[in-house]
Amino acid sequence: MWRLKLSKGDDDPWLTSFNNHTGRQFWEFDPTLGRDDQEQLLVDKARSDFVKSRYELKHSSDLLMRIQFAKKKKASEVDVPVQVKIGKGEEVSEESVVTTLQRALRFYSTLQAEDGHWPGDYAGPLFLLPFLVISLFIMEALNTILPEEHRKEIRRYLYNHQNVDGGWGLHIEGRSGMFCTALNYVTLRLIGEGMDGGDGAVSKARTWILDHGGATYIPSWGKCFLSVLGVYEWDGNNPMPPELWLLPYFLPMHPGRMWSHCRMVYLPMSYLYGKRFVGPINGLVLSLRKELYAQPYHQIDWNSARFQCCKDDMYSPHPLMQDLLWKCLNTFAEPLLMKWPLSKFRHRALRSVMQHIQHEDETTNYLCIGPVNKVLNMLCRWIETPNSLAVKRHLSRIKDYLWVAEDGMKMQGYNGSQFWDCVLAVQAIIKTNLPCEYGVMLQRAHHFIKSSQVRNESCVDWSSWYRHSSKGGWPFSTTDNGWPVSDCTAEGLKAALMLSQLPAEIGGEAIEVEKLYDAVDLILSLQNSSGGFASYELTRSPHWLEMINPAETFGDIIIDYQYVECTSAAIQGLKLFNKMHGEYRANDIESCIHKALDFIESIQLADGSWYGSWGVCYTYGTWFGITGLVAGGKTYENSSSLRKASHFLLSNQLTSGGWGESYLSSQNMMYTNIGKNKSHMVNTGWALLALIEAGQANRERGPLHRAARVLVNSQMANGDFPQQEISGVFNKNCMISYSAYRNIFPIWALGAYLNNVLRPSRD
Ligand code: LAN
């Protein structure tokens, strides 16, 4: 039986932590549990139910965790009032909303960990497991780090998410592409599947690859990983020169000016490229060289393969200028840098790159900023010294990225979404204004928030490692990851302030005011001259640099752009802080908010919406746009932006009363409903919150009532809400799961509906 373990180091001598593993979550297989057990039956049923509807609902419902938690709670603790359903044309009564919220809060409280966070599945992309498996294979650590029980769950996951045509998409809901089809095919073969494994699934995947021109058509990140494995040639890659790191910083293309994720992924990639590293060649590798291509491996024209990319993967085609740049570098620069005397530069560059890799490892407790550089850094450290302490520390942190649900074992997009979910959950719970239902939830969450703040800079000379200041910030996942994010910090500030307003017996002890000052300092330091806020750092280079984006599958990766979400969160956090602590930097805060408001208005789209970059999509962006403007003092009456935004939302409300936005909105940058005009509870929550915020209750209440009814009626018998289509996104084209949203947003929106619409006088 699989067991979720929380906030534990498990006496692993190679692990380090800044705060005693607060928020850490990982799964372990315990062979002694589960035989003939009731729990095992539930798990089996969840698994087979998933398989049955896997083409209709591709998102798993995180049931293994829920089954485990339900077992832990005594019957009396999960005692829930009788469910309510509201008929067509029937009024939504205050009582029905209160009952729905009580049921929802009682259920949600059973999912909270003792340290105060709500664990959950943060997977979705399908290119991450292959990166891990390929690296472990090369390091000869595959079978020790992923023993048979793990590999069994990985097989389950991959087969569950294979499309009907035999391929895999970039993420669980995407159409097939060469990137994930070739990589997952290789993964299955490396973890022991035969050429005809999986009841024909493996050969079906191979047919997909060959029908689409063979693996030379894999996008650039795939080319890099296949080269490392030895099933593709380095000559078939465009240059990724490590020498970029030696350029003077004033040049716009200096890696130090790029988006932290982009910089951190191309750092180890440039190491592998600079060394032309290839792992040990064995029989399986030689066989893959035959399986992946239609023509014999030695006859492949690697020079033209450099520019090949399957059209089903193509999201950001290279501009002509970029390809010319690669041609020049490849023809003139690379040959010189590989030979004496210029090879001296290459060696120096590789040394410098390795120092940056080490620095990233050590400042993040070997978690690294994300899943891609985690795995690549690990491989680079292994190439440097196979038995080093660093490699051991890396291996110990792999389980932080793995998650098990009824669809199998997956690799997550981060080491979790602990902090982010926690601060949103706190705001949702407080909004219900049902203190009798809070129990210990808020105190625990408050503890988690306080213990997750980043207390120190990443190191003494952080800026020479191209880091922004960290002190006072909050991360997206855990403190051990160590990279603060602008909006996580702002939402953290907001949640901490709200909690400090509650009586101590409900909210727990307030955070020290100096720690709030640190958060405010950090937020203020993250504002760009245009007024907008980016994600981790300031925007350090101009937009045109996106021209050199080599990753065909992603958009907007080169620099840290400014987002409506991050900017709105900053306004909200600073405004609330200023109301409660007018003594600190009031002038700076005022001018910051002023500029941020202008920025938000300047990026509003013609139809009144905002494009949300991290959630799907216009409902998400518009919720942030509206809340930012309202927090900054705008009203429906005095702001045409708010009027336009409200109109936008109302005009997209479905006849059922909900909203349901497809992930295609993010990808195509055009509002698109989910098929059959289905409502999605998370979109409905965002839209309802936004409309209430914009004062819709003072105008026409019908749309609010209809939306609330959809939310109430969607609740399940146990107080949970259904998992629907995937809700998160990054880099425009790749979707990611926010498993906690299905609980958080119905609660939050119904809380706002109850207190601001049904009984505003008592608010
Ligand atoms: C995240 C997750 C959190 C997210 C929010 C805080 C929600 C957002 O408001 C700001 C941006 C941020 C921090 C964010 C950025 C991009 C991330 C890190 C991710 C979506 C999680 C995974 C993704 C990362 C880039 C995935 C690795 C893939 C690459 C293309 C490098």
XYZ file of N, CA, C and O and ligand atoms in Angstrom, residues 122 127-128 221 259 261-262 265 369-372 413-414 420 476 485 487-488 535-536 554 557 563 565-566 614 620 729-731 736 738 741, ligand 1:
167
model
N 0.446 17.922 -7.780
C 0.792 19.086 -8.603
C 1.487 18.625 -9.899
O 2.570 19.083 -10.245
N 6.258 15.565 -19.797
C 7.659 15.429 -20.216
C 8.609 15.290 -19.032
O 9.806 15.133 -19.206
N 8.067 15.330 -17.816
C 8.958 15.382 -16.652
C 9.465 14.004 -16.219
O 10.653 13.847 -15.912
N 14.296 20.390 -26.626
C 14.595 19.831 -25.302
C 14.679 18.306 -25.375
O 15.461 17.669 -24.678
N 14.601 34.829 -17.503
C 13.665 34.332 -16.485
C 14.378 33.244 -15.677
O 15.078 32.406 -16.250
N 13.615 30.469 -14.456
C 13.448 29.081 -14.900
C 14.219 28.786 -16.171
O 14.844 27.738 -16.314
N 14.184 29.753 -17.080
C 14.877 29.571 -18.344
C 16.387 29.489 -18.093
O 17.070 28.583 -18.552
N 17.362 26.195 -16.462
C 17.279 24.993 -17.287
C 18.415 24.981 -18.307
O 19.071 23.956 -18.518
N 15.129 24.922 -8.403
C 13.965 25.788 -8.592
C 12.778 25.031 -9.187
O 11.629 25.385 -8.964
N 13.045 23.971 -9.943
C 11.939 23.237 -10.547
C 12.374 21.848 -10.986
O 13.538 21.472 -10.822
N 11.447 21.089 -11.561
C 11.718 19.684 -11.850
C 12.757 19.467 -12.943
O 13.476 18.475 -12.927
N 12.831 20.397 -13.907
C 13.730 20.164 -15.029
C 15.181 20.394 -14.616
O 16.049 19.545 -14.825
N 5.217 19.234 -11.205
C 5.808 20.418 -11.812
C 6.636 21.246 -10.848
O 7.292 22.220 -11.243
N 6.625 20.890 -9.602
C 7.371 21.611 -8.564
C 7.459 20.617 -7.414
O 6.873 19.540 -7.495
N 1.293 28.100 -1.697
C 0.286 28.775 -2.523
C -1.119 28.309 -2.143
O -2.019 29.108 -1.899
N 6.588 29.335 -3.429
C 5.375 28.684 -3.920
C 5.130 27.365 -3.192
O 3.997 26.982 -2.937
N 8.555 33.994 -4.561
C 7.830 34.439 -5.749
C 7.077 35.709 -5.355
O 6.582 35.815 -4.225
N 4.104 37.010 -6.154
C 2.699 36.928 -5.727
C 2.505 35.982 -4.549
O 1.572 36.151 -3.772
N 3.388 34.990 -4.394
C 3.295 34.148 -3.205
C 3.584 35.013 -1.979
O 2.939 34.872 -0.934
N 7.399 37.385 -12.000
C 7.176 36.293 -11.049
C 8.239 36.204 -9.946
O 7.928 36.383 -8.779
N 9.487 35.952 -10.284
C 10.502 35.753 -9.246
C 11.434 36.951 -9.074
O 12.036 37.119 -8.032
N 7.052 25.822 -25.933
C 6.618 26.792 -24.933
C 6.661 28.218 -25.490
O 7.473 28.519 -26.351
N 9.195 32.315 -22.561
C 10.042 31.722 -21.519
C 11.325 32.490 -21.256
O 11.984 32.257 -20.258
N 2.959 40.311 -14.980
C 1.681 39.623 -15.049
C 0.605 40.342 -14.255
O 0.889 40.911 -13.196
N -1.630 38.845 -12.581
C -1.777 38.139 -11.302
C -0.818 38.704 -10.252
O -1.219 39.039 -9.136
N 0.457 38.775 -10.638
C 1.474 39.195 -9.672
C 1.265 40.654 -9.274
O 1.445 41.027 -8.107
N -1.247 32.008 -15.454
C -0.959 30.849 -14.598
C -2.205 30.040 -14.246
O -2.133 29.042 -13.533
N -9.562 33.664 -14.945
C -8.535 33.801 -13.912
C -7.912 35.203 -13.955
O -7.861 35.911 -12.947
N -1.716 26.562 -15.799
C -0.961 26.642 -17.051
C 0.367 27.337 -16.803
O 0.500 28.094 -15.837
N 1.355 27.043 -17.622
C 2.559 27.877 -17.657
C 3.074 27.957 -19.086
O 2.820 27.070 -19.901
N 3.750 29.041 -19.369
C 4.314 29.259 -20.694
C 3.293 29.008 -21.802
O 3.612 28.429 -22.836
N -1.065 22.451 -16.017
C -0.587 21.877 -14.760
C -1.740 21.847 -13.761
O -2.608 22.726 -13.772
N -3.935 22.043 -10.397
C -4.052 22.670 -9.079
C -5.159 21.909 -8.371
O -6.328 22.289 -8.410
N -7.739 23.489 -5.926
C -8.672 24.531 -6.362
C -10.128 24.078 -6.310
O -11.032 24.875 -6.121
C 4.776 28.053 -11.395
C 3.907 27.688 -10.278
C 3.478 28.828 -9.427
C 3.239 30.082 -10.228
C 2.337 31.127 -9.528
C 2.792 31.507 -8.143
C 0.931 30.562 -9.399
C 2.270 32.343 -10.424
O 1.299 33.232 -9.946
C 3.644 32.895 -10.704
C 4.493 31.849 -11.447
C 4.620 30.500 -10.729
C 5.657 30.678 -9.658
C 5.120 29.381 -11.631
C 6.087 29.650 -12.713
C 6.369 28.501 -13.717
C 6.449 27.160 -13.023
C 7.560 27.225 -12.024
C 5.098 26.942 -12.345
C 3.916 26.894 -13.292
C 5.262 25.535 -11.838
C 6.043 24.806 -12.967
C 6.618 25.886 -13.880
C 8.020 25.506 -14.363
C 8.524 26.516 -15.360
C 7.978 24.096 -14.961
C 9.258 23.617 -15.532
C 9.222 23.725 -16.983
C 9.942 24.581 -17.688
C 9.449 25.076 -18.983
C 11.262 25.099 -17.224
